[in-house]
Tab-separated table of C-alpha atoms in Angstrom:
chain	number	residue	atom	x	y	z
A	1	UNK	CA	-113.823	153.085	-4.525
A	2	UNK	CA	-111.779	150.636	-6.601
A	3	UNK	CA	-111.010	147.240	-5.124
A	4	UNK	CA	-107.264	146.783	-5.690
A	5	UNK	CA	-107.309	142.973	-5.852
A	6	UNK	CA	-109.243	139.841	-4.962
A	7	UNK	CA	-107.810	139.726	-1.446
A	8	UNK	CA	-109.081	143.230	-0.707
A	9	UNK	CA	-112.493	142.236	-2.038
A	10	UNK	CA	-112.512	139.119	0.116
A	11	UNK	CA	-111.634	141.102	3.248
A	12	UNK	CA	-114.263	143.727	2.484
A	13	UNK	CA	-117.072	141.241	1.933
A	14	UNK	CA	-116.106	139.133	4.952
A	15	UNK	CA	-116.337	142.272	7.080
A	16	UNK	CA	-119.638	143.141	5.411
A	17	UNK	CA	-121.004	139.673	6.204
A	18	UNK	CA	-120.155	140.027	9.890
A	19	UNK	CA	-121.786	143.453	9.925
A	20	UNK	CA	-124.937	142.069	8.315
A	21	UNK	CA	-125.099	139.163	10.780
A	22	UNK	CA	-124.782	141.555	13.722
A	23	UNK	CA	-127.496	143.813	12.321
A	24	UNK	CA	-129.769	140.814	11.735
A	25	UNK	CA	-129.382	139.744	15.377
A	26	UNK	CA	-130.725	143.156	16.436
A	27	UNK	CA	-133.433	143.425	13.773
A	28	UNK	CA	-134.308	140.339	11.693
A	29	UNK	CA	-136.976	142.285	9.773
A	30	UNK	CA	-134.610	144.800	8.186
A	31	UNK	CA	-135.187	144.127	4.469
A	32	UNK	CA	-132.311	146.392	3.424
A	33	UNK	CA	-129.872	144.488	5.614
A	34	UNK	CA	-131.155	141.114	4.421
A	35	UNK	CA	-130.651	142.228	0.825
A	36	UNK	CA	-127.117	143.412	1.513
A	37	UNK	CA	-126.383	140.169	3.355
A	38	UNK	CA	-127.603	138.137	0.390
A	39	UNK	CA	-125.436	140.180	-1.957
A	40	UNK	CA	-122.398	139.667	0.272
A	41	UNK	CA	-122.903	135.892	0.378
A	42	UNK	CA	-123.244	135.846	-3.390
A	43	UNK	CA	-119.961	137.718	-3.734
A	44	UNK	CA	-118.207	135.419	-1.252
A	45	UNK	CA	-119.458	132.336	-3.120
A	46	UNK	CA	-117.169	133.363	-6.003
A	47	UNK	CA	-114.186	132.605	-3.739
A	48	UNK	CA	-115.406	129.070	-2.915
A	49	UNK	CA	-115.331	125.812	-4.850
A	50	UNK	CA	-117.925	123.139	-5.515
A	51	UNK	CA	-120.237	122.316	-2.641
A	52	UNK	CA	-119.077	125.273	-0.539
A	53	UNK	CA	-119.985	127.664	-3.341
A	54	UNK	CA	-123.389	125.989	-3.795
A	55	UNK	CA	-124.107	126.225	-0.064
A	56	UNK	CA	-123.187	129.901	0.055
A	57	UNK	CA	-125.368	130.686	-2.974
A	58	UNK	CA	-128.276	128.875	-1.307
A	59	UNK	CA	-127.681	130.885	1.889
A	60	UNK	CA	-127.795	134.051	-0.249
A	61	UNK	CA	-131.107	132.929	-1.782
A	62	UNK	CA	-132.534	132.267	1.705
A	63	UNK	CA	-131.601	135.744	2.935
A	64	UNK	CA	-132.985	137.433	-0.184
A	65	UNK	CA	-136.240	135.504	0.064
A	66	UNK	CA	-136.486	136.641	3.691
A	67	UNK	CA	-136.125	140.227	2.483
A	68	UNK	CA	-139.016	139.708	0.052
A	69	UNK	CA	-141.211	138.308	2.821
A	70	UNK	CA	-140.666	141.592	4.656
A	71	UNK	CA	-141.058	143.693	1.488
A	72	UNK	CA	-142.365	141.829	-1.607
A	73	UNK	CA	-141.731	144.883	-3.824
A	74	UNK	CA	-138.068	145.248	-2.920
A	75	UNK	CA	-136.642	145.461	-6.434
A	76	UNK	CA	-132.959	145.211	-5.472
A	77	UNK	CA	-133.654	141.950	-3.593
A	78	UNK	CA	-135.449	140.615	-6.688
A	79	UNK	CA	-132.486	141.616	-8.838
A	80	UNK	CA	-129.968	139.974	-6.484
A	81	UNK	CA	-132.077	136.796	-6.518
A	82	UNK	CA	-131.812	136.799	-10.299
A	83	UNK	CA	-128.030	136.888	-9.997
A	84	UNK	CA	-128.058	134.174	-7.323
A	85	UNK	CA	-130.075	131.794	-9.495
A	86	UNK	CA	-127.852	132.574	-12.484
A	87	UNK	CA	-124.767	131.655	-10.440
A	88	UNK	CA	-126.490	128.513	-9.148
A	89	UNK	CA	-127.374	127.374	-12.666
A	90	UNK	CA	-123.741	127.444	-13.787
A	91	UNK	CA	-122.834	124.943	-11.062
A	92	UNK	CA	-125.307	122.389	-12.501
A	93	UNK	CA	-123.625	120.339	-15.278
A	94	UNK	CA	-126.842	119.291	-17.018
A	95	UNK	CA	-128.289	122.162	-19.077
A	96	UNK	CA	-131.865	120.862	-18.932
A	97	UNK	CA	-131.652	120.805	-15.141
A	98	UNK	CA	-129.914	124.189	-15.048
A	99	UNK	CA	-132.666	125.772	-17.167
A	100	UNK	CA	-134.935	125.768	-14.122
A	101	UNK	CA	-132.599	128.171	-12.327
A	102	UNK	CA	-131.983	130.211	-15.490
A	103	UNK	CA	-135.742	130.635	-15.893
A	104	UNK	CA	-136.136	131.695	-12.256
A	105	UNK	CA	-133.326	134.225	-12.733
A	106	UNK	CA	-135.052	135.734	-15.765
A	107	UNK	CA	-138.349	135.973	-13.883
A	108	UNK	CA	-136.709	137.815	-10.990
A	109	UNK	CA	-134.878	140.181	-13.356
A	110	UNK	CA	-138.186	140.888	-15.107
A	111	UNK	CA	-139.944	141.628	-11.807
A	112	UNK	CA	-137.147	143.974	-10.726
A	113	UNK	CA	-137.259	145.767	-14.090
A	114	UNK	CA	-141.052	146.101	-13.956
A	115	UNK	CA	-140.763	147.810	-10.567
A	116	UNK	CA	-137.856	150.036	-11.701
A	117	UNK	CA	-138.132	150.374	-15.512
A	118	UNK	CA	-135.686	153.280	-15.575
A	119	UNK	CA	-132.934	151.179	-13.985
A	120	UNK	CA	-130.306	150.427	-16.642
A	121	UNK	CA	-128.700	147.777	-14.410
A	122	UNK	CA	-131.880	145.712	-14.421
A	123	UNK	CA	-132.298	146.146	-18.173
A	124	UNK	CA	-128.714	144.983	-18.768
A	125	UNK	CA	-129.268	141.988	-16.484
A	126	UNK	CA	-132.173	140.835	-18.637
A	127	UNK	CA	-129.983	141.077	-21.740
A	128	UNK	CA	-127.185	139.128	-20.054
A	129	UNK	CA	-129.629	136.479	-18.790
A	130	UNK	CA	-130.600	135.680	-22.376
A	131	UNK	CA	-126.969	134.696	-23.102
A	132	UNK	CA	-126.529	132.557	-19.980
A	133	UNK	CA	-127.624	129.156	-21.378
A	134	UNK	CA	-125.223	129.611	-24.304
A	135	UNK	CA	-122.380	130.259	-21.873
A	136	UNK	CA	-123.405	127.212	-19.824
A	137	UNK	CA	-122.909	125.054	-22.922
A	138	UNK	CA	-119.489	126.616	-23.612
A	139	UNK	CA	-118.257	126.156	-20.039
A	140	UNK	CA	-119.267	122.527	-19.701
A	141	UNK	CA	-118.251	121.653	-23.244
A	142	UNK	CA	-114.769	123.156	-23.179
A	143	UNK	CA	-114.094	123.161	-19.459
A	144	UNK	CA	-115.579	120.175	-17.680
A	145	UNK	CA	-116.510	117.898	-20.585
A	146	UNK	CA	-113.427	118.148	-22.786
A	147	UNK	CA	-111.419	115.306	-21.239
A	148	UNK	CA	-114.091	112.773	-22.091
A	149	UNK	CA	-114.377	113.725	-25.757
A	150	UNK	CA	-113.063	111.863	-28.819
A	151	UNK	CA	-111.840	108.328	-27.938
A	152	UNK	CA	-109.155	108.352	-30.640
A	153	UNK	CA	-106.737	110.981	-32.047
A	154	UNK	CA	-107.915	112.917	-35.135
A	155	UNK	CA	-106.219	112.372	-38.520
A	156	UNK	CA	-102.911	114.205	-38.647
A	157	UNK	CA	-103.899	116.310	-41.676
A	158	UNK	CA	-106.802	117.898	-39.795
A	159	UNK	CA	-105.153	118.257	-36.382
A	160	UNK	CA	-103.981	121.822	-36.836
A	161	UNK	CA	-107.308	122.970	-38.260
A	162	UNK	CA	-109.252	121.385	-35.401
A	163	UNK	CA	-106.929	122.957	-32.852
A	164	UNK	CA	-107.480	126.365	-34.447
A	165	UNK	CA	-111.246	125.900	-34.417
A	166	UNK	CA	-111.075	124.756	-30.801
A	167	UNK	CA	-108.966	127.776	-29.881
A	168	UNK	CA	-111.463	130.118	-31.558
A	169	UNK	CA	-114.369	128.494	-29.729
A	170	UNK	CA	-112.513	128.753	-26.419
A	171	UNK	CA	-111.801	132.415	-27.072
A	172	UNK	CA	-115.461	133.125	-27.789
A	173	UNK	CA	-116.463	131.137	-24.719
A	174	UNK	CA	-114.026	133.080	-22.561
A	175	UNK	CA	-115.363	136.389	-23.831
A	176	UNK	CA	-118.922	135.314	-23.100
A	177	UNK	CA	-117.903	133.995	-19.687
A	178	UNK	CA	-116.368	137.342	-18.799
A	179	UNK	CA	-119.413	139.131	-20.180
A	180	UNK	CA	-121.727	137.290	-17.785
A	181	UNK	CA	-119.631	136.312	-14.758
A	182	UNK	CA	-117.735	139.583	-14.856
A	183	UNK	CA	-121.016	141.432	-15.046
A	184	UNK	CA	-122.573	139.525	-12.120
A	185	UNK	CA	-119.569	139.995	-9.850
A	186	UNK	CA	-119.018	143.646	-10.755
A	187	UNK	CA	-122.667	144.648	-10.564
A	188	UNK	CA	-123.494	142.837	-7.321
A	189	UNK	CA	-120.250	144.044	-5.752
A	190	UNK	CA	-120.926	147.688	-6.588
A	191	UNK	CA	-124.543	147.563	-5.414
A	192	UNK	CA	-123.609	145.752	-2.193
A	193	UNK	CA	-120.753	148.127	-1.430
A	194	UNK	CA	-122.946	151.160	-2.052
A	195	UNK	CA	-125.620	149.679	0.195
A	196	UNK	CA	-123.207	149.346	3.099
A	197	UNK	CA	-121.712	152.746	2.387
A	198	UNK	CA	-125.171	154.328	2.670
A	199	UNK	CA	-126.018	152.480	5.866
A	200	UNK	CA	-122.659	153.079	7.568
A	201	UNK	CA	-121.384	156.340	6.202
A	202	UNK	CA	-118.160	157.284	7.987
A	203	UNK	CA	-117.833	160.874	9.202
A	204	UNK	CA	-116.180	163.146	6.640
A	205	UNK	CA	-112.528	163.989	7.314
A	206	UNK	CA	-111.893	167.427	8.832
A	207	UNK	CA	-111.162	170.094	6.258
């Protein structure tokens, strides 16, 4: 199933969240449902800003940790936690502080991969996690920190060259950002959707 646009994705994951909440009310020890719920909250956090996004990511972490209390070897919950901590780290401006979450993410990806070494998704996540601190620097350097740079204008002879270098750096940063954020959103979205599809398979249409 291909999500046609962001609005369709938002509607789908909002519905999925309500479904997960209803299932949790009936059975709070359903590790599969808790994992799906965490994945849904992580997806929905991409539609929020600032504190709301942080709160939703933390809610996702809480649900996923609940799933691991029920089943400590639940590899998909470990993998989703890795993605949650990766997303959380990008919302922390200071890289040294963010490294704590990046390190947790790597540990969870490693645990998931150890439990399912044939899973290419988990292997790819480990590779992507290694690039995350570099992307963090690019985002906060070119995105959030740029306005406060350079108190005076550069010499006119070097302006064009600096602009070109800046443009190249931005391009590389954008590619890396898509590589990681695009990967997180796509991968978690697919896994979450498949999880709900398996748990609530609609009857096949009549032939």
